[in-house]
mmCIF file with all atom_site columns, C-alpha atoms in Angstrom:
data_model
loop_
_atom_site.group_PDB
_atom_site.id
_atom_site.type_symbol
_atom_site.label_atom_id
_atom_site.label_alt_id
_atom_site.label_comp_id
_atom_site.label_asym_id
_atom_site.label_entity_id
_atom_site.label_seq_id
_atom_site.pdbx_PDB_ins_code
_atom_site.Cartn_x
_atom_site.Cartn_y
_atom_site.Cartn_z
_atom_site.occupancy
_atom_site.B_iso_or_equiv
_atom_site.pdbx_formal_charge
_atom_site.auth_seq_id
_atom_site.auth_comp_id
_atom_site.auth_asym_id
_atom_site.auth_atom_id
_atom_site.pdbx_PDB_model_num
ATOM 1   C CA . GLN L 1 1   ? 155.307 -49.665 209.016 1.00 0.00 ? 1   GLN L CA 1
ATOM 2   C CA . LYS L 1 2   ? 158.967 -50.190 209.421 1.00 0.00 ? 2   LYS L CA 1
ATOM 3   C CA . GLU L 1 3   ? 160.104 -53.678 210.697 1.00 0.00 ? 3   GLU L CA 1
ATOM 4   C CA . VAL L 1 4   ? 161.952 -52.138 213.695 1.00 0.00 ? 4   VAL L CA 1
ATOM 5   C CA . GLU L 1 5   ? 161.019 -48.883 215.377 1.00 0.00 ? 5   GLU L CA 1
ATOM 6   C CA . GLN L 1 6   ? 163.312 -47.004 217.716 1.00 0.00 ? 6   GLN L CA 1
ATOM 7   C CA . ASP L 1 7   ? 162.869 -43.553 219.150 1.00 0.00 ? 7   ASP L CA 1
ATOM 8   C CA . PRO L 1 8   ? 165.815 -41.543 217.923 1.00 0.00 ? 8   PRO L CA 1
ATOM 9   C CA . GLY L 1 9   ? 165.880 -39.229 220.890 1.00 0.00 ? 9   GLY L CA 1
ATOM 10  C CA . PRO L 1 10  ? 167.981 -37.359 221.702 1.00 0.00 ? 10  PRO L CA 1
ATOM 11  C CA . LEU L 1 11  ? 168.059 -38.470 225.244 1.00 0.00 ? 11  LEU L CA 1
ATOM 12  C CA . SER L 1 12  ? 170.028 -36.514 227.868 1.00 0.00 ? 12  SER L CA 1
ATOM 13  C CA . VAL L 1 13  ? 170.487 -37.806 231.392 1.00 0.00 ? 13  VAL L CA 1
ATOM 14  C CA . PRO L 1 14  ? 172.731 -36.811 234.392 1.00 0.00 ? 14  PRO L CA 1
ATOM 15  C CA . GLU L 1 15  ? 175.619 -39.058 235.417 1.00 0.00 ? 15  GLU L CA 1
ATOM 16  C CA . GLY L 1 16  ? 174.518 -41.984 237.556 1.00 0.00 ? 16  GLY L CA 1
ATOM 17  C CA . ALA L 1 17  ? 171.034 -42.095 236.128 1.00 0.00 ? 17  ALA L CA 1
ATOM 18  C CA . ILE L 1 18  ? 169.330 -45.358 235.077 1.00 0.00 ? 18  ILE L CA 1
ATOM 19  C CA . VAL L 1 19  ? 168.830 -45.217 231.226 1.00 0.00 ? 19  VAL L CA 1
ATOM 20  C CA . SER L 1 20  ? 166.018 -47.156 229.434 1.00 0.00 ? 20  SER L CA 1
ATOM 21  C CA . LEU L 1 21  ? 166.280 -47.646 225.635 1.00 0.00 ? 21  LEU L CA 1
ATOM 22  C CA . ASN L 1 22  ? 163.563 -49.436 223.694 1.00 0.00 ? 22  ASN L CA 1
ATOM 23  C CA . CYS L 1 23  ? 162.658 -50.884 220.270 1.00 0.00 ? 23  CYS L CA 1
ATOM 24  C CA . THR L 1 24  ? 159.493 -52.457 218.924 1.00 0.00 ? 24  THR L CA 1
ATOM 25  C CA . TYR L 1 25  ? 159.307 -54.727 215.905 1.00 0.00 ? 25  TYR L CA 1
ATOM 26  C CA . SER L 1 26  ? 156.706 -56.273 213.625 1.00 0.00 ? 26  SER L CA 1
ATOM 27  C CA . ASN L 1 27  ? 158.418 -59.355 212.198 1.00 0.00 ? 27  ASN L CA 1
ATOM 28  C CA . SER L 1 28  ? 157.465 -62.499 214.252 1.00 0.00 ? 28  SER L CA 1
ATOM 29  C CA . ALA L 1 29  ? 160.347 -64.407 212.623 1.00 0.00 ? 29  ALA L CA 1
ATOM 30  C CA . PHE L 1 30  ? 162.901 -62.348 214.562 1.00 0.00 ? 30  PHE L CA 1
ATOM 31  C CA . GLN L 1 31  ? 164.788 -64.689 217.007 1.00 0.00 ? 31  GLN L CA 1
ATOM 32  C CA . TYR L 1 32  ? 168.080 -63.059 217.712 1.00 0.00 ? 32  TYR L CA 1
ATOM 33  C CA . PHE L 1 33  ? 168.260 -59.621 219.420 1.00 0.00 ? 33  PHE L CA 1
ATOM 34  C CA . MET L 1 34  ? 171.267 -57.385 219.756 1.00 0.00 ? 34  MET L CA 1
ATOM 35  C CA . TRP L 1 35  ? 172.264 -54.009 221.046 1.00 0.00 ? 35  TRP L CA 1
ATOM 36  C CA . TYR L 1 36  ? 175.159 -52.149 219.488 1.00 0.00 ? 36  TYR L CA 1
ATOM 37  C CA . ARG L 1 37  ? 176.840 -48.972 220.709 1.00 0.00 ? 37  ARG L CA 1
ATOM 38  C CA . GLN L 1 38  ? 178.176 -46.551 218.049 1.00 0.00 ? 38  GLN L CA 1
ATOM 39  C CA . TYR L 1 39  ? 180.459 -43.614 218.890 1.00 0.00 ? 39  TYR L CA 1
ATOM 40  C CA . SER L 1 40  ? 180.454 -40.697 216.463 1.00 0.00 ? 40  SER L CA 1
ATOM 41  C CA . ARG L 1 41  ? 182.104 -41.596 213.086 1.00 0.00 ? 41  ARG L CA 1
ATOM 42  C CA . LYS L 1 42  ? 182.885 -45.153 214.305 1.00 0.00 ? 42  LYS L CA 1
ATOM 43  C CA . GLY L 1 43  ? 181.592 -48.650 213.503 1.00 0.00 ? 43  GLY L CA 1
ATOM 44  C CA . PRO L 1 44  ? 178.949 -50.262 215.750 1.00 0.00 ? 44  PRO L CA 1
ATOM 45  C CA . GLU L 1 45  ? 180.309 -52.231 218.690 1.00 0.00 ? 45  GLU L CA 1
ATOM 46  C CA . LEU L 1 46  ? 178.292 -55.198 220.006 1.00 0.00 ? 46  LEU L CA 1
ATOM 47  C CA . LEU L 1 47  ? 177.035 -54.661 223.605 1.00 0.00 ? 47  LEU L CA 1
ATOM 48  C CA . MET L 1 48  ? 174.509 -57.446 224.203 1.00 0.00 ? 48  MET L CA 1
ATOM 49  C CA . TYR L 1 49  ? 173.211 -60.525 222.399 1.00 0.00 ? 49  TYR L CA 1
ATOM 50  C CA . THR L 1 50  ? 170.095 -62.421 223.386 1.00 0.00 ? 50  THR L CA 1
ATOM 51  C CA . TYR L 1 51  ? 168.200 -65.304 221.846 1.00 0.00 ? 51  TYR L CA 1
ATOM 52  C CA . SER L 1 52  ? 164.362 -65.351 222.120 1.00 0.00 ? 52  SER L CA 1
ATOM 53  C CA . SER L 1 53  ? 162.575 -64.011 225.279 1.00 0.00 ? 53  SER L CA 1
ATOM 54  C CA . GLY L 1 54  ? 164.045 -63.279 228.654 1.00 0.00 ? 54  GLY L CA 1
ATOM 55  C CA . ASN L 1 55  ? 166.707 -61.119 230.416 1.00 0.00 ? 55  ASN L CA 1
ATOM 56  C CA . LYS L 1 56  ? 170.435 -61.008 230.206 1.00 0.00 ? 56  LYS L CA 1
ATOM 57  C CA . GLU L 1 57  ? 172.680 -58.974 232.386 1.00 0.00 ? 57  GLU L CA 1
ATOM 58  C CA . ASP L 1 58  ? 176.311 -57.957 231.785 1.00 0.00 ? 58  ASP L CA 1
ATOM 59  C CA . GLY L 1 59  ? 177.907 -55.519 234.258 1.00 0.00 ? 59  GLY L CA 1
ATOM 60  C CA . ARG L 1 60  ? 175.848 -52.298 234.177 1.00 0.00 ? 60  ARG L CA 1
ATOM 61  C CA . PHE L 1 61  ? 173.893 -53.451 231.131 1.00 0.00 ? 61  PHE L CA 1
ATOM 62  C CA . THR L 1 62  ? 170.622 -55.478 231.146 1.00 0.00 ? 62  THR L CA 1
ATOM 63  C CA . ALA L 1 63  ? 168.781 -56.527 227.952 1.00 0.00 ? 63  ALA L CA 1
ATOM 64  C CA . GLN L 1 64  ? 165.165 -57.651 228.022 1.00 0.00 ? 64  GLN L CA 1
ATOM 65  C CA . VAL L 1 65  ? 163.137 -59.302 225.261 1.00 0.00 ? 65  VAL L CA 1
ATOM 66  C CA . ASP L 1 66  ? 159.431 -59.707 225.288 1.00 0.00 ? 66  ASP L CA 1
ATOM 67  C CA . LYS L 1 67  ? 158.530 -61.597 222.133 1.00 0.00 ? 67  LYS L CA 1
ATOM 68  C CA . SER L 1 68  ? 154.761 -61.691 223.045 1.00 0.00 ? 68  SER L CA 1
ATOM 69  C CA . SER L 1 69  ? 154.713 -57.826 222.891 1.00 0.00 ? 69  SER L CA 1
ATOM 70  C CA . LYS L 1 70  ? 157.461 -57.643 220.176 1.00 0.00 ? 70  LYS L CA 1
ATOM 71  C CA . TYR L 1 71  ? 159.379 -55.257 222.462 1.00 0.00 ? 71  TYR L CA 1
ATOM 72  C CA . ILE L 1 72  ? 163.001 -55.155 223.504 1.00 0.00 ? 72  ILE L CA 1
ATOM 73  C CA . SER L 1 73  ? 164.800 -53.015 226.019 1.00 0.00 ? 73  SER L CA 1
ATOM 74  C CA . LEU L 1 74  ? 168.335 -52.088 227.119 1.00 0.00 ? 74  LEU L CA 1
ATOM 75  C CA . PHE L 1 75  ? 168.914 -50.748 230.638 1.00 0.00 ? 75  PHE L CA 1
ATOM 76  C CA . ILE L 1 76  ? 172.045 -48.926 231.672 1.00 0.00 ? 76  ILE L CA 1
ATOM 77  C CA . ARG L 1 77  ? 172.655 -48.601 235.435 1.00 0.00 ? 77  ARG L CA 1
ATOM 78  C CA . ASP L 1 78  ? 174.911 -45.914 236.946 1.00 0.00 ? 78  ASP L CA 1
ATOM 79  C CA . SER L 1 79  ? 175.332 -44.227 233.582 1.00 0.00 ? 79  SER L CA 1
ATOM 80  C CA . GLN L 1 80  ? 178.753 -42.589 232.819 1.00 0.00 ? 80  GLN L CA 1
ATOM 81  C CA . PRO L 1 81  ? 179.769 -39.813 230.430 1.00 0.00 ? 81  PRO L CA 1
ATOM 82  C CA . SER L 1 82  ? 181.642 -42.441 228.450 1.00 0.00 ? 82  SER L CA 1
ATOM 83  C CA . ASP L 1 83  ? 178.296 -44.104 227.775 1.00 0.00 ? 83  ASP L CA 1
ATOM 84  C CA . SER L 1 84  ? 177.437 -41.087 225.507 1.00 0.00 ? 84  SER L CA 1
ATOM 85  C CA . ALA L 1 85  ? 176.846 -42.617 222.065 1.00 0.00 ? 85  ALA L CA 1
ATOM 86  C CA . THR L 1 86  ? 174.129 -43.798 219.666 1.00 0.00 ? 86  THR L CA 1
ATOM 87  C CA . TYR L 1 87  ? 172.603 -47.067 220.718 1.00 0.00 ? 87  TYR L CA 1
ATOM 88  C CA . LEU L 1 88  ? 171.276 -49.297 217.938 1.00 0.00 ? 88  LEU L CA 1
ATOM 89  C CA . CYS L 1 89  ? 168.928 -52.197 218.386 1.00 0.00 ? 89  CYS L CA 1
ATOM 90  C CA . ALA L 1 90  ? 169.283 -54.888 215.826 1.00 0.00 ? 90  ALA L CA 1
ATOM 91  C CA . MET L 1 91  ? 167.366 -58.256 215.048 1.00 0.00 ? 91  MET L CA 1
ATOM 92  C CA . SER L 1 92  ? 167.661 -61.299 212.794 1.00 0.00 ? 92  SER L CA 1
ATOM 93  C CA . ALA L 1 93  ? 165.622 -64.320 211.899 1.00 0.00 ? 93  ALA L CA 1
ATOM 94  C CA . THR L 1 94  ? 167.282 -67.694 211.868 1.00 0.00 ? 94  THR L CA 1
ATOM 95  C CA . SER L 1 95  ? 167.628 -70.325 209.244 1.00 0.00 ? 95  SER L CA 1
ATOM 96  C CA . GLY L 1 96  ? 169.557 -73.584 210.024 1.00 0.00 ? 96  GLY L CA 1
ATOM 97  C CA . GLY L 1 97  ? 170.890 -71.885 213.164 1.00 0.00 ? 97  GLY L CA 1
ATOM 98  C CA . SER L 1 98  ? 172.700 -69.204 211.270 1.00 0.00 ? 98  SER L CA 1
ATOM 99  C CA . ASN L 1 99  ? 172.025 -65.444 211.293 1.00 0.00 ? 99  ASN L CA 1
ATOM 100 C CA . TYR L 1 100 ? 171.185 -63.866 208.088 1.00 0.00 ? 100 TYR L CA 1
ATOM 101 C CA . LYS L 1 101 ? 170.883 -60.040 207.743 1.00 0.00 ? 101 LYS L CA 1
ATOM 102 C CA . LEU L 1 102 ? 170.530 -57.822 210.713 1.00 0.00 ? 102 LEU L CA 1
ATOM 103 C CA . THR L 1 103 ? 167.656 -55.275 210.686 1.00 0.00 ? 103 THR L CA 1
ATOM 104 C CA . PHE L 1 104 ? 168.469 -52.240 212.635 1.00 0.00 ? 104 PHE L CA 1
ATOM 105 C CA . GLY L 1 105 ? 166.474 -49.496 214.301 1.00 0.00 ? 105 GLY L CA 1
ATOM 106 C CA . LYS L 1 106 ? 167.388 -45.845 213.560 1.00 0.00 ? 106 LYS L CA 1
ATOM 107 C CA . GLY L 1 107 ? 169.371 -45.595 216.749 1.00 0.00 ? 107 GLY L CA 1
ATOM 108 C CA . THR L 1 108 ? 168.889 -43.494 219.955 1.00 0.00 ? 108 THR L CA 1
ATOM 109 C CA . LEU L 1 109 ? 171.455 -40.726 220.649 1.00 0.00 ? 109 LEU L CA 1
ATOM 110 C CA . LEU L 1 110 ? 172.266 -40.754 224.374 1.00 0.00 ? 110 LEU L CA 1
ATOM 111 C CA . THR L 1 111 ? 174.186 -38.029 226.191 1.00 0.00 ? 111 THR L CA 1
ATOM 112 C CA . VAL L 1 112 ? 175.203 -38.538 229.900 1.00 0.00 ? 112 VAL L CA 1
ATOM 113 C CA . ASN L 1 113 ? 176.060 -35.214 231.504 1.00 0.00 ? 113 ASN L CA 1
ATOM 114 C CA . PRO L 1 114 ? 178.721 -35.072 234.225 1.00 0.00 ? 114 PRO L CA 1
ATOM 115 C CA . ASP I 2 1   ? 193.597 -60.573 217.750 1.00 0.00 ? 1   ASP I CA 1
ATOM 116 C CA . ALA I 2 2   ? 192.851 -58.311 214.910 1.00 0.00 ? 2   ALA I CA 1
ATOM 117 C CA . GLY I 2 3   ? 189.276 -57.219 214.462 1.00 0.00 ? 3   GLY I CA 1
ATOM 118 C CA . VAL I 2 4   ? 187.509 -56.265 211.277 1.00 0.00 ? 4   VAL I CA 1
ATOM 119 C CA . THR I 2 5   ? 189.536 -53.845 209.165 1.00 0.00 ? 5   THR I CA 1
ATOM 120 C CA . GLN I 2 6   ? 188.327 -51.633 206.236 1.00 0.00 ? 6   GLN I CA 1
ATOM 121 C CA . SER I 2 7   ? 190.002 -49.547 203.672 1.00 0.00 ? 7   SER I CA 1
ATOM 122 C CA . PRO I 2 8   ? 190.060 -46.727 202.770 1.00 0.00 ? 8   PRO I CA 1
ATOM 123 C CA . THR I 2 9   ? 188.788 -44.657 205.659 1.00 0.00 ? 9   THR I CA 1
ATOM 124 C CA . HIS I 2 10  ? 187.458 -41.930 203.532 1.00 0.00 ? 10  HIS I CA 1
ATOM 125 C CA . LEU I 2 11  ? 186.711 -41.580 199.905 1.00 0.00 ? 11  LEU I CA 1
ATOM 126 C CA . ILE I 2 12  ? 185.492 -38.734 197.703 1.00 0.00 ? 12  ILE I CA 1
ATOM 127 C CA . LYS I 2 13  ? 184.072 -39.490 194.227 1.00 0.00 ? 13  LYS I CA 1
ATOM 128 C CA . THR I 2 14  ? 181.934 -37.650 191.640 1.00 0.00 ? 14  THR I CA 1
ATOM 129 C CA . ARG I 2 15  ? 178.613 -38.801 190.217 1.00 0.00 ? 15  ARG I CA 1
ATOM 130 C CA . GLY I 2 16  ? 178.886 -41.601 187.615 1.00 0.00 ? 16  GLY I CA 1
ATOM 131 C CA . GLN I 2 17  ? 182.233 -42.916 188.926 1.00 0.00 ? 17  GLN I CA 1
ATOM 132 C CA . GLN I 2 18  ? 182.941 -46.377 190.294 1.00 0.00 ? 18  GLN I CA 1
ATOM 133 C CA . VAL I 2 19  ? 184.273 -47.248 193.710 1.00 0.00 ? 19  VAL I CA 1
ATOM 134 C CA . THR I 2 20  ? 185.768 -50.325 195.431 1.00 0.00 ? 20  THR I CA 1
ATOM 135 C CA . LEU I 2 21  ? 185.787 -50.818 199.153 1.00 0.00 ? 21  LEU I CA 1
ATOM 136 C CA . ARG I 2 22  ? 187.745 -53.429 200.928 1.00 0.00 ? 22  ARG I CA 1
ATOM 137 C CA . CYS I 2 23  ? 187.219 -55.489 204.123 1.00 0.00 ? 23  CYS I CA 1
ATOM 138 C CA . SER I 2 24  ? 189.296 -58.038 206.074 1.00 0.00 ? 24  SER I CA 1
ATOM 139 C CA . PRO I 2 25  ? 187.277 -60.134 208.548 1.00 0.00 ? 25  PRO I CA 1
ATOM 140 C CA . LYS I 2 26  ? 188.113 -60.809 212.160 1.00 0.00 ? 26  LYS I CA 1
ATOM 141 C CA . SER I 2 27  ? 190.540 -63.721 212.634 1.00 0.00 ? 27  SER I CA 1
ATOM 142 C CA . GLY I 2 28  ? 188.678 -67.057 212.435 1.00 0.00 ? 28  GLY I CA 1
ATOM 143 C CA . HIS I 2 29  ? 185.581 -65.679 210.748 1.00 0.00 ? 29  HIS I CA 1
ATOM 144 C CA . ASP I 2 30  ? 184.391 -66.883 207.354 1.00 0.00 ? 30  ASP I CA 1
ATOM 145 C CA . THR I 2 31  ? 181.394 -64.777 206.533 1.00 0.00 ? 31  THR I CA 1
ATOM 146 C CA . VAL I 2 32  ? 181.220 -61.196 205.512 1.00 0.00 ? 32  VAL I CA 1
ATOM 147 C CA . SER I 2 33  ? 178.221 -58.815 205.386 1.00 0.00 ? 33  SER I CA 1
ATOM 148 C CA . TRP I 2 34  ? 178.049 -55.243 203.998 1.00 0.00 ? 34  TRP I CA 1
ATOM 149 C CA . TYR I 2 35  ? 175.857 -52.519 205.308 1.00 0.00 ? 35  TYR I CA 1
ATOM 150 C CA . GLN I 2 36  ? 175.117 -48.912 204.203 1.00 0.00 ? 36  GLN I CA 1
ATOM 151 C CA . GLN I 2 37  ? 174.510 -46.383 206.921 1.00 0.00 ? 37  GLN I CA 1
ATOM 152 C CA . ALA I 2 38  ? 173.122 -42.933 205.840 1.00 0.00 ? 38  ALA I CA 1
ATOM 153 C CA . LEU I 2 39  ? 173.537 -40.004 208.183 1.00 0.00 ? 39  LEU I CA 1
ATOM 154 C CA . GLY I 2 40  ? 171.170 -40.300 211.123 1.00 0.00 ? 40  GLY I CA 1
ATOM 155 C CA . GLN I 2 41  ? 169.956 -43.769 210.110 1.00 0.00 ? 41  GLN I CA 1
ATOM 156 C CA . GLY I 2 42  ? 170.559 -47.288 211.085 1.00 0.00 ? 42  GLY I CA 1
ATOM 157 C CA . PRO I 2 43  ? 172.699 -49.561 208.880 1.00 0.00 ? 43  PRO I CA 1
ATOM 158 C CA . GLN I 2 44  ? 170.868 -51.155 205.952 1.00 0.00 ? 44  GLN I CA 1
ATOM 159 C CA . PHE I 2 45  ? 171.893 -54.604 204.804 1.00 0.00 ? 45  PHE I CA 1
ATOM 160 C CA . ILE I 2 46  ? 173.389 -54.818 201.279 1.00 0.00 ? 46  ILE I CA 1
ATOM 161 C CA . PHE I 2 47  ? 174.547 -58.433 200.959 1.00 0.00 ? 47  PHE I CA 1
ATOM 162 C CA . GLN I 2 48  ? 176.370 -61.297 202.694 1.00 0.00 ? 48  GLN I CA 1
ATOM 163 C CA . TYR I 2 49  ? 179.207 -63.545 201.307 1.00 0.00 ? 49  TYR I CA 1
ATOM 164 C CA . TYR I 2 50  ? 180.128 -67.051 202.448 1.00 0.00 ? 50  TYR I CA 1
ATOM 165 C CA . GLU I 2 51  ? 182.392 -69.422 200.602 1.00 0.00 ? 51  GLU I CA 1
ATOM 166 C CA . GLU I 2 52  ? 182.901 -66.781 197.897 1.00 0.00 ? 52  GLU I CA 1
ATOM 167 C CA . GLU I 2 53  ? 179.149 -66.845 197.093 1.00 0.00 ? 53  GLU I CA 1
ATOM 168 C CA . GLU I 2 54  ? 176.476 -64.228 197.688 1.00 0.00 ? 54  GLU I CA 1
ATOM 169 C CA . ARG I 2 55  ? 174.305 -65.813 200.333 1.00 0.00 ? 55  ARG I CA 1
ATOM 170 C CA . GLN I 2 56  ? 171.595 -63.141 200.717 1.00 0.00 ? 56  GLN I CA 1
ATOM 171 C CA . ARG I 2 57  ? 170.956 -59.786 199.287 1.00 0.00 ? 57  ARG I CA 1
ATOM 172 C CA . GLY I 2 58  ? 169.015 -56.753 200.620 1.00 0.00 ? 58  GLY I CA 1
ATOM 173 C CA . ASN I 2 59  ? 166.955 -54.222 198.617 1.00 0.00 ? 59  ASN I CA 1
ATOM 174 C CA . PHE I 2 60  ? 169.874 -52.613 196.727 1.00 0.00 ? 60  PHE I CA 1
ATOM 175 C CA . PRO I 2 61  ? 170.165 -52.200 192.964 1.00 0.00 ? 61  PRO I CA 1
ATOM 176 C CA . ASP I 2 62  ? 172.565 -54.216 190.711 1.00 0.00 ? 62  ASP I CA 1
ATOM 177 C CA . ARG I 2 63  ? 174.962 -51.290 190.784 1.00 0.00 ? 63  ARG I CA 1
ATOM 178 C CA . PHE I 2 64  ? 176.091 -52.730 194.060 1.00 0.00 ? 64  PHE I CA 1
ATOM 179 C CA . SER I 2 65  ? 178.160 -55.837 193.643 1.00 0.00 ? 65  SER I CA 1
ATOM 180 C CA . GLY I 2 66  ? 180.618 -57.772 195.699 1.00 0.00 ? 66  GLY I CA 1
ATOM 181 C CA . HIS I 2 67  ? 183.225 -60.424 195.878 1.00 0.00 ? 67  HIS I CA 1
ATOM 182 C CA . GLN I 2 68  ? 184.762 -62.704 198.562 1.00 0.00 ? 68  GLN I CA 1
ATOM 183 C CA . PHE I 2 69  ? 188.245 -64.120 198.187 1.00 0.00 ? 69  PHE I CA 1
ATOM 184 C CA . PRO I 2 70  ? 189.590 -67.481 199.320 1.00 0.00 ? 70  PRO I CA 1
ATOM 185 C CA . ASN I 2 71  ? 191.149 -65.734 202.374 1.00 0.00 ? 71  ASN I CA 1
ATOM 186 C CA . TYR I 2 72  ? 187.688 -64.566 203.337 1.00 0.00 ? 72  TYR I CA 1
ATOM 187 C CA . SER I 2 73  ? 188.356 -60.889 202.700 1.00 0.00 ? 73  SER I CA 1
ATOM 188 C CA . SER I 2 74  ? 185.840 -59.054 200.632 1.00 0.00 ? 74  SER I CA 1
ATOM 189 C CA . GLU I 2 75  ? 185.174 -56.180 198.316 1.00 0.00 ? 75  GLU I CA 1
ATOM 190 C CA . LEU I 2 76  ? 182.139 -53.981 197.675 1.00 0.00 ? 76  LEU I CA 1
ATOM 191 C CA . ASN I 2 77  ? 181.908 -52.343 194.323 1.00 0.00 ? 77  ASN I CA 1
ATOM 192 C CA . VAL I 2 78  ? 179.379 -49.588 193.376 1.00 0.00 ? 78  VAL I CA 1
ATOM 193 C CA . ASN I 2 79  ? 178.981 -48.507 189.801 1.00 0.00 ? 79  ASN I CA 1
ATOM 194 C CA . ALA I 2 80  ? 177.453 -45.306 188.354 1.00 0.00 ? 80  ALA I CA 1
ATOM 195 C CA . LEU I 2 81  ? 177.619 -43.500 191.727 1.00 0.00 ? 81  LEU I CA 1
ATOM 196 C CA . LEU I 2 82  ? 174.689 -41.339 192.715 1.00 0.00 ? 82  LEU I CA 1
ATOM 197 C CA . LEU I 2 83  ? 174.586 -38.507 195.211 1.00 0.00 ? 83  LEU I CA 1
ATOM 198 C CA . GLY I 2 84  ? 172.379 -40.671 197.409 1.00 0.00 ? 84  GLY I CA 1
ATOM 199 C CA . ASP I 2 85  ? 175.205 -43.220 197.694 1.00 0.00 ? 85  ASP I CA 1
ATOM 200 C CA . SER I 2 86  ? 177.004 -40.905 200.108 1.00 0.00 ? 86  SER I CA 1
ATOM 201 C CA . ALA I 2 87  ? 177.066 -42.888 203.368 1.00 0.00 ? 87  ALA I CA 1
ATOM 202 C CA . LEU I 2 88  ? 179.236 -44.824 205.858 1.00 0.00 ? 88  LEU I CA 1
ATOM 203 C CA . TYR I 2 89  ? 179.708 -48.347 204.407 1.00 0.00 ? 89  TYR I CA 1
ATOM 204 C CA . LEU I 2 90  ? 180.205 -50.989 207.079 1.00 0.00 ? 90  LEU I CA 1
ATOM 205 C CA . CYS I 2 91  ? 181.706 -54.440 206.881 1.00 0.00 ? 91  CYS I CA 1
ATOM 206 C CA . ALA I 2 92  ? 180.694 -56.992 209.399 1.00 0.00 ? 92  ALA I CA 1
ATOM 207 C CA . SER I 2 93  ? 182.186 -60.542 209.925 1.00 0.00 ? 93  SER I CA 1
ATOM 208 C CA . SER I 2 94  ? 180.892 -63.666 211.560 1.00 0.00 ? 94  SER I CA 1
ATOM 209 C CA . LEU I 2 95  ? 181.470 -67.361 211.916 1.00 0.00 ? 95  LEU I CA 1
ATOM 210 C CA . LEU I 2 96  ? 178.745 -69.285 210.134 1.00 0.00 ? 96  LEU I CA 1
ATOM 211 C CA . GLY I 2 97  ? 177.099 -71.942 212.335 1.00 0.00 ? 97  GLY I CA 1
ATOM 212 C CA . SER I 2 98  ? 178.843 -70.855 215.549 1.00 0.00 ? 98  SER I CA 1
ATOM 213 C CA . SER I 2 99  ? 176.870 -70.989 218.813 1.00 0.00 ? 99  SER I CA 1
ATOM 214 C CA . THR I 2 100 ? 176.470 -67.138 218.874 1.00 0.00 ? 100 THR I CA 1
ATOM 215 C CA . ASP I 2 101 ? 176.986 -66.312 215.214 1.00 0.00 ? 101 ASP I CA 1
ATOM 216 C CA . THR I 2 102 ? 177.052 -62.644 215.956 1.00 0.00 ? 102 THR I CA 1
ATOM 217 C CA . GLN I 2 103 ? 178.352 -60.011 213.558 1.00 0.00 ? 103 GLN I CA 1
ATOM 218 C CA . TYR I 2 104 ? 181.261 -57.810 214.447 1.00 0.00 ? 104 TYR I CA 1
ATOM 219 C CA . PHE I 2 105 ? 181.637 -54.480 212.597 1.00 0.00 ? 105 PHE I CA 1
ATOM 220 C CA . GLY I 2 106 ? 184.630 -52.693 211.194 1.00 0.00 ? 106 GLY I CA 1
ATOM 221 C CA . PRO I 2 107 ? 185.146 -48.860 211.526 1.00 0.00 ? 107 PRO I CA 1
ATOM 222 C CA . GLY I 2 108 ? 183.566 -48.239 208.059 1.00 0.00 ? 108 GLY I CA 1
ATOM 223 C CA . THR I 2 109 ? 184.458 -46.339 204.984 1.00 0.00 ? 109 THR I CA 1
ATOM 224 C CA . ARG I 2 110 ? 182.944 -42.893 204.584 1.00 0.00 ? 110 ARG I CA 1
ATOM 225 C CA . LEU I 2 111 ? 182.025 -42.298 200.982 1.00 0.00 ? 111 LEU I CA 1
ATOM 226 C CA . THR I 2 112 ? 181.158 -38.843 199.747 1.00 0.00 ? 112 THR I CA 1
ATOM 227 C CA . VAL I 2 113 ? 179.704 -38.449 196.208 1.00 0.00 ? 113 VAL I CA 1
ATOM 228 C CA . LEU I 2 114 ? 179.867 -34.947 194.824 1.00 0.00 ? 114 LEU I CA 1
#
């Protein structure tokens, strides 16, 4: 079993739809949870960063973490064609308050159709 | 404020050769991590450097080595290249011990091994 599981999609939605992206994980030591967006042939761009359980909202994006279920989600409201990209979830454990390696899911390819 | 930069952008090598990839961290960052991203996969952690020392290492063979310089820039070296080393190599920088301690990625170097 992989430490982080993410449905690779692809996911295709119409413009304006609400998008839900999810990851599950098995390592109870994970404390920090991130979502990155990666456009084709580019490096990952940090979208959201959360610590432990709870919700965090930033504009059209909402990240949720449920540590009891080992499940994280990213919601995108009013999706736009410019949101078309691969979305990667990433997690890390903590030691002395510092991140070590990030463990990534495979990424979900999202296409938002005009 | 310059972000993470990497060079070269693309590289083509043949099996058995050696390659050196370079990374300059985001201004103010002191920690550099390297990741390998195969096509259709999430990034895999190779190693992390802080204060010119390897701080943590992922599950990669000794053919992969690195270095960090006093100005915090870093190099990734891969010896005896294999076809399976073809991938996007990503550098990420962070500030150890900061309140968020998130990793910011560069655009990557695409390595093709023939």
